[in-house]
PDB file of C-alpha atoms in Angstrom:
ATOM      1  CA  MET A   1     -11.489-226.689  -4.927  1.00 44.00           C
ATOM      2  CA  TYR A   2      -7.780-227.275  -5.352  1.00 43.00           C
ATOM      3  CA  GLU A   3      -5.538-228.289  -2.513  1.00 49.00           C
ATOM      4  CA  VAL A   4      -2.117-226.695  -2.153  1.00 47.00           C
ATOM      5  CA  TRP A   5       0.941-228.696  -1.116  1.00 46.00           C
ATOM      6  CA  ILE A   6       3.716-226.608   0.423  1.00 47.00           C
ATOM      7  CA  ASP A   7       6.857-228.385   1.583  1.00 48.00           C
ATOM      8  CA  ASP A   8       8.552-225.669   3.622  1.00 48.00           C
ATOM      9  CA  VAL A   9       7.943-221.935   3.502  1.00 46.00           C
ATOM     10  CA  THR A  10       9.979-219.169   5.089  1.00 47.00           C
ATOM     11  CA  ILE A  11       8.292-215.815   5.610  1.00 48.00           C
ATOM     12  CA  SER A  12      10.314-212.974   7.145  1.00 51.00           C
ATOM     13  CA  GLY A  13      12.833-215.459   8.499  1.00 50.00           C
ATOM     14  CA  VAL A  14      10.216-217.647  10.236  1.00 51.00           C
ATOM     15  CA  SER A  15       9.783-221.200   8.967  1.00 52.00           C
ATOM     16  CA  THR A  16       6.152-222.296   8.777  1.00 56.00           C
ATOM     17  CA  GLY A  17       7.002-225.985   8.320  1.00 60.00           C
ATOM     18  CA  SER A  18       4.967-228.250   6.087  1.00 63.00           C
ATOM     19  CA  VAL A  19       1.320-227.951   5.164  1.00 66.00           C
ATOM     20  CA  GLU A  20      -0.422-231.291   4.609  1.00 72.00           C
ATOM     21  CA  PRO A  21      -2.984-231.697   1.822  1.00 81.00           C
ATOM     22  CA  VAL A  22      -6.614-231.869   2.911  1.00 83.00           C
ATOM     23  CA  PRO A  23      -8.311-235.088   1.766  1.00 92.00           C
ATOM     24  CA  THR A  24     -11.538-234.378  -0.092  1.00 94.00           C
ATOM     25  CA  VAL A  25     -14.546-236.273  -1.390  1.00 95.00           C
ATOM     26  CA  PRO A  26     -16.008-235.276  -4.789  1.00 96.00           C
ATOM     27  CA  VAL A  27     -19.757-234.627  -4.651  1.00 97.00           C
ATOM     28  CA  THR A  28     -21.557-234.115  -7.963  1.00 98.00           C
ATOM     29  CA  PHE A  29     -24.507-231.763  -8.418  1.00 98.00           C
ATOM     30  CA  ASN A  30     -26.568-232.642 -11.529  1.00 98.00           C
ATOM     31  CA  MET A  31     -28.766-229.574 -11.958  1.00 98.00           C
ATOM     32  CA  GLU A  32     -31.809-229.166 -14.211  1.00 98.00           C
ATOM     33  CA  ASP A  33     -34.276-226.421 -15.097  1.00 98.00           C
ATOM     34  CA  SER A  34     -37.484-227.536 -16.837  1.00 98.00           C
ATOM     35  CA  TYR A  35     -37.994-224.195 -18.633  1.00 97.00           C
ATOM     36  CA  GLY A  36     -34.385-224.021 -19.825  1.00 97.00           C
ATOM     37  CA  ASP A  37     -33.412-220.585 -18.522  1.00 97.00           C
ATOM     38  CA  GLY A  38     -31.306-221.531 -15.492  1.00 98.00           C
ATOM     39  CA  TRP A  39     -32.263-221.274 -11.853  1.00 98.00           C
ATOM     40  CA  ASN A  40     -33.138-217.535 -11.893  1.00 97.00           C
ATOM     41  CA  GLY A  41     -31.224-216.627  -8.742  1.00 97.00           C
ATOM     42  CA  ALA A  42     -31.770-219.887  -6.853  1.00 98.00           C
ATOM     43  CA  SER A  43     -28.780-221.820  -5.506  1.00 98.00           C
ATOM     44  CA  ILE A  44     -27.649-224.511  -3.097  1.00 98.00           C
ATOM     45  CA  THR A  45     -25.282-223.544  -0.286  1.00 98.00           C
ATOM     46  CA  ILE A  46     -22.898-226.255   0.882  1.00 98.00           C
ATOM     47  CA  THR A  47     -21.515-225.882   4.417  1.00 97.00           C
ATOM     48  CA  THR A  48     -19.569-228.219   6.700  1.00 96.00           C
ATOM     49  CA  ASP A  49     -18.930-228.447  10.399  1.00 95.00           C
ATOM     50  CA  GLY A  50     -15.298-227.517   9.617  1.00 91.00           C
ATOM     51  CA  GLY A  51     -16.106-224.130   8.069  1.00 94.00           C
ATOM     52  CA  PHE A  52     -16.080-225.057   4.360  1.00 95.00           C
ATOM     53  CA  SER A  53     -18.690-223.130   2.359  1.00 97.00           C
ATOM     54  CA  GLN A  54     -19.522-223.003  -1.335  1.00 97.00           C
ATOM     55  CA  THR A  55     -22.570-222.265  -3.470  1.00 98.00           C
ATOM     56  CA  VAL A  56     -23.675-223.997  -6.670  1.00 98.00           C
ATOM     57  CA  THR A  57     -26.225-222.755  -9.187  1.00 98.00           C
ATOM     58  CA  LEU A  58     -27.369-223.313 -12.752  1.00 98.00           C
ATOM     59  CA  GLY A  59     -26.660-219.924 -14.309  1.00 97.00           C
ATOM     60  CA  SER A  60     -28.345-220.629 -17.635  1.00 97.00           C
ATOM     61  CA  GLY A  61     -29.712-223.426 -19.777  1.00 98.00           C
ATOM     62  CA  SER A  62     -31.666-226.551 -18.961  1.00 98.00           C
ATOM     63  CA  GLU A  63     -28.957-228.647 -17.328  1.00 98.00           C
ATOM     64  CA  GLY A  64     -25.475-228.538 -15.868  1.00 98.00           C
ATOM     65  CA  THR A  65     -23.118-230.450 -13.621  1.00 98.00           C
ATOM     66  CA  GLN A  66     -20.762-229.163 -10.973  1.00 98.00           C
ATOM     67  CA  ILE A  67     -18.355-231.256  -8.897  1.00 98.00           C
ATOM     68  CA  VAL A  68     -17.482-229.889  -5.464  1.00 97.00           C
ATOM     69  CA  ASN A  69     -14.596-231.383  -3.491  1.00 96.00           C
ATOM     70  CA  ILE A  70     -15.750-231.416   0.127  1.00 96.00           C
ATOM     71  CA  PRO A  71     -13.361-232.129   3.023  1.00 95.00           C
ATOM     72  CA  ALA A  72     -13.399-235.817   3.980  1.00 95.00           C
ATOM     73  CA  GLY A  73     -14.907-236.745   7.333  1.00 95.00           C
ATOM     74  CA  SER A  74     -17.191-233.693   7.417  1.00 96.00           C
ATOM     75  CA  GLN A  75     -20.813-233.265   8.337  1.00 97.00           C
ATOM     76  CA  VAL A  76     -22.283-231.474   5.310  1.00 97.00           C
ATOM     77  CA  THR A  77     -25.464-229.424   5.092  1.00 97.00           C
ATOM     78  CA  LEU A  78     -27.029-228.513   1.742  1.00 97.00           C
ATOM     79  CA  THR A  79     -29.512-225.629   1.864  1.00 97.00           C
ATOM     80  CA  TRP A  80     -31.804-224.451  -0.953  1.00 97.00           C
ATOM     81  CA  ASN A  81     -31.742-220.679  -1.510  1.00 97.00           C
ATOM     82  CA  THR A  82     -34.905-219.600  -3.261  1.00 97.00           C
ATOM     83  CA  GLY A  83     -35.009-217.709  -6.538  1.00 96.00           C
ATOM     84  CA  SER A  84     -37.758-217.061  -9.060  1.00 96.00           C
ATOM     85  CA  TYR A  85     -39.621-220.080 -10.458  1.00 96.00           C
ATOM     86  CA  ASP A  86     -38.221-222.655  -8.010  1.00 97.00           C
ATOM     87  CA  TYR A  87     -40.824-225.105  -9.323  1.00 97.00           C
ATOM     88  CA  GLU A  88     -38.710-225.390 -12.506  1.00 97.00           C
ATOM     89  CA  CYS A  89     -35.593-226.449 -10.569  1.00 97.00           C
ATOM     90  CA  SER A  90     -34.230-229.843  -9.610  1.00 98.00           C
ATOM     91  CA  CYS A  91     -30.876-231.303  -8.605  1.00 98.00           C
ATOM     92  CA  ASP A  92     -29.563-234.781  -7.898  1.00 97.00           C
ATOM     93  CA  VAL A  93     -26.691-234.874  -5.406  1.00 97.00           C
ATOM     94  CA  VAL A  94     -24.341-237.789  -6.123  1.00 97.00           C
ATOM     95  CA  MET A  95     -21.529-239.231  -3.983  1.00 95.00           C
ATOM     96  CA  ASP A  96     -19.601-242.379  -4.960  1.00 93.00           C
ATOM     97  CA  GLY A  97     -21.977-242.941  -7.891  1.00 94.00           C
ATOM     98  CA  VAL A  98     -25.092-242.984  -5.684  1.00 94.00           C
ATOM     99  CA  VAL A  99     -27.819-240.312  -5.605  1.00 96.00           C
ATOM    100  CA  ILE A 100     -27.878-239.361  -1.921  1.00 95.00           C
ATOM    101  CA  TYR A 101     -30.493-236.587  -2.182  1.00 96.00           C
ATOM    102  CA  SER A 102     -32.739-234.944  -4.770  1.00 96.00           C
ATOM    103  CA  PHE A 103     -34.033-231.396  -4.712  1.00 96.00           C
ATOM    104  CA  ASP A 104     -37.192-231.335  -6.866  1.00 96.00           C
ATOM    105  CA  ALA A 105     -39.164-228.060  -7.015  1.00 94.00           C
ATOM    106  CA  PRO A 106     -37.639-227.264  -3.606  1.00 94.00           C
ATOM    107  CA  SER A 107     -39.129-224.916  -1.051  1.00 94.00           C
ATOM    108  CA  ALA A 108     -37.199-222.036   0.540  1.00 92.00           C
ATOM    109  CA  GLY A 109     -34.760-223.262   3.173  1.00 93.00           C
ATOM    110  CA  GLU A 110     -35.136-226.966   2.306  1.00 96.00           C
ATOM    111  CA  SER A 111     -32.019-228.679   3.601  1.00 96.00           C
ATOM    112  CA  TYR A 112     -30.307-232.036   3.813  1.00 96.00           C
ATOM    113  CA  THR A 113     -27.436-233.140   6.057  1.00 96.00           C
ATOM    114  CA  PHE A 114     -25.020-236.017   5.409  1.00 96.00           C
ATOM    115  CA  ASP A 115     -21.478-237.103   6.275  1.00 95.00           C
ATOM    116  CA  THR A 116     -18.591-237.493   3.857  1.00 95.00           C
ATOM    117  CA  PRO A 117     -16.462-240.586   4.446  1.00 94.00           C
ATOM    118  CA  ALA A 118     -13.132-240.174   6.191  1.00 90.00           C
ATOM    119  CA  SER A 119     -10.132-240.646   3.938  1.00 72.00           C
ATOM    120  CA  ASP A 120      -6.431-241.230   4.525  1.00 51.00           C
ATOM    121  CA  THR A 121      -5.378-240.121   1.059  1.00 45.00           C
ATOM    122  CA  PRO A 122      -6.199-236.939  -0.841  1.00 46.00           C
ATOM    123  CA  VAL A 123      -8.573-237.160  -3.791  1.00 44.00           C
ATOM    124  CA  ASP A 124      -7.472-235.184  -6.830  1.00 46.00           C
ATOM    125  CA  PRO A 125     -10.024-232.480  -7.645  1.00 44.00           C
ATOM    126  CA  THR A 126     -11.733-232.594 -11.026  1.00 45.00           C
ATOM    127  CA  PRO A 127     -12.803-229.125 -12.140  1.00 44.00           C
ATOM    128  CA  VAL A 128     -15.976-228.825 -14.195  1.00 44.00           C
ATOM    129  CA  ASP A 129     -14.716-225.805 -16.067  1.00 49.00           C
ATOM    130  CA  PRO A 130     -11.025-224.894 -16.451  1.00 49.00           C
ATOM    131  CA  ASP A 131     -12.057-221.209 -16.256  1.00 55.00           C
ATOM    132  CA  GLN A 132     -13.756-221.799 -12.887  1.00 53.00           C
ATOM    133  CA  PRO A 133     -12.229-219.715 -10.044  1.00 53.00           C
ATOM    134  CA  VAL A 134      -9.696-221.555  -7.916  1.00 48.00           C
ATOM    135  CA  GLU A 135     -10.018-221.433  -4.124  1.00 51.00           C
ATOM    136  CA  ILE A 136      -6.741-221.524  -2.225  1.00 44.00           C
TER     137      ILE A 136
END
């Protein structure tokens, strides 16, 4: 996710003032598929108590990494969404260089909840793929 910094915007003669950047915490999803054909429709949904929501999946191949910038100071829930051949799937969830949870042949609806640390300064997002859609 990219944050947008807007100093002062005027729309139809009404000033909206300044919009502050939202501090984020990068969380890395190291995904694997033992057969090598991706997760076959399975995914992990990431939601926060502040309304943030995003889904990660391994579309093809035996491994892939995706970094998701999650709002700082949030309670985060990760939920496994079943696909075909879930027993082939695994994912290590990493924050600050530490594996905080591992999905390994997960069952439908398996979930994990954790908190991101609060932050006073924004963290620059690091996209995995420059062609990845940008959320604004």
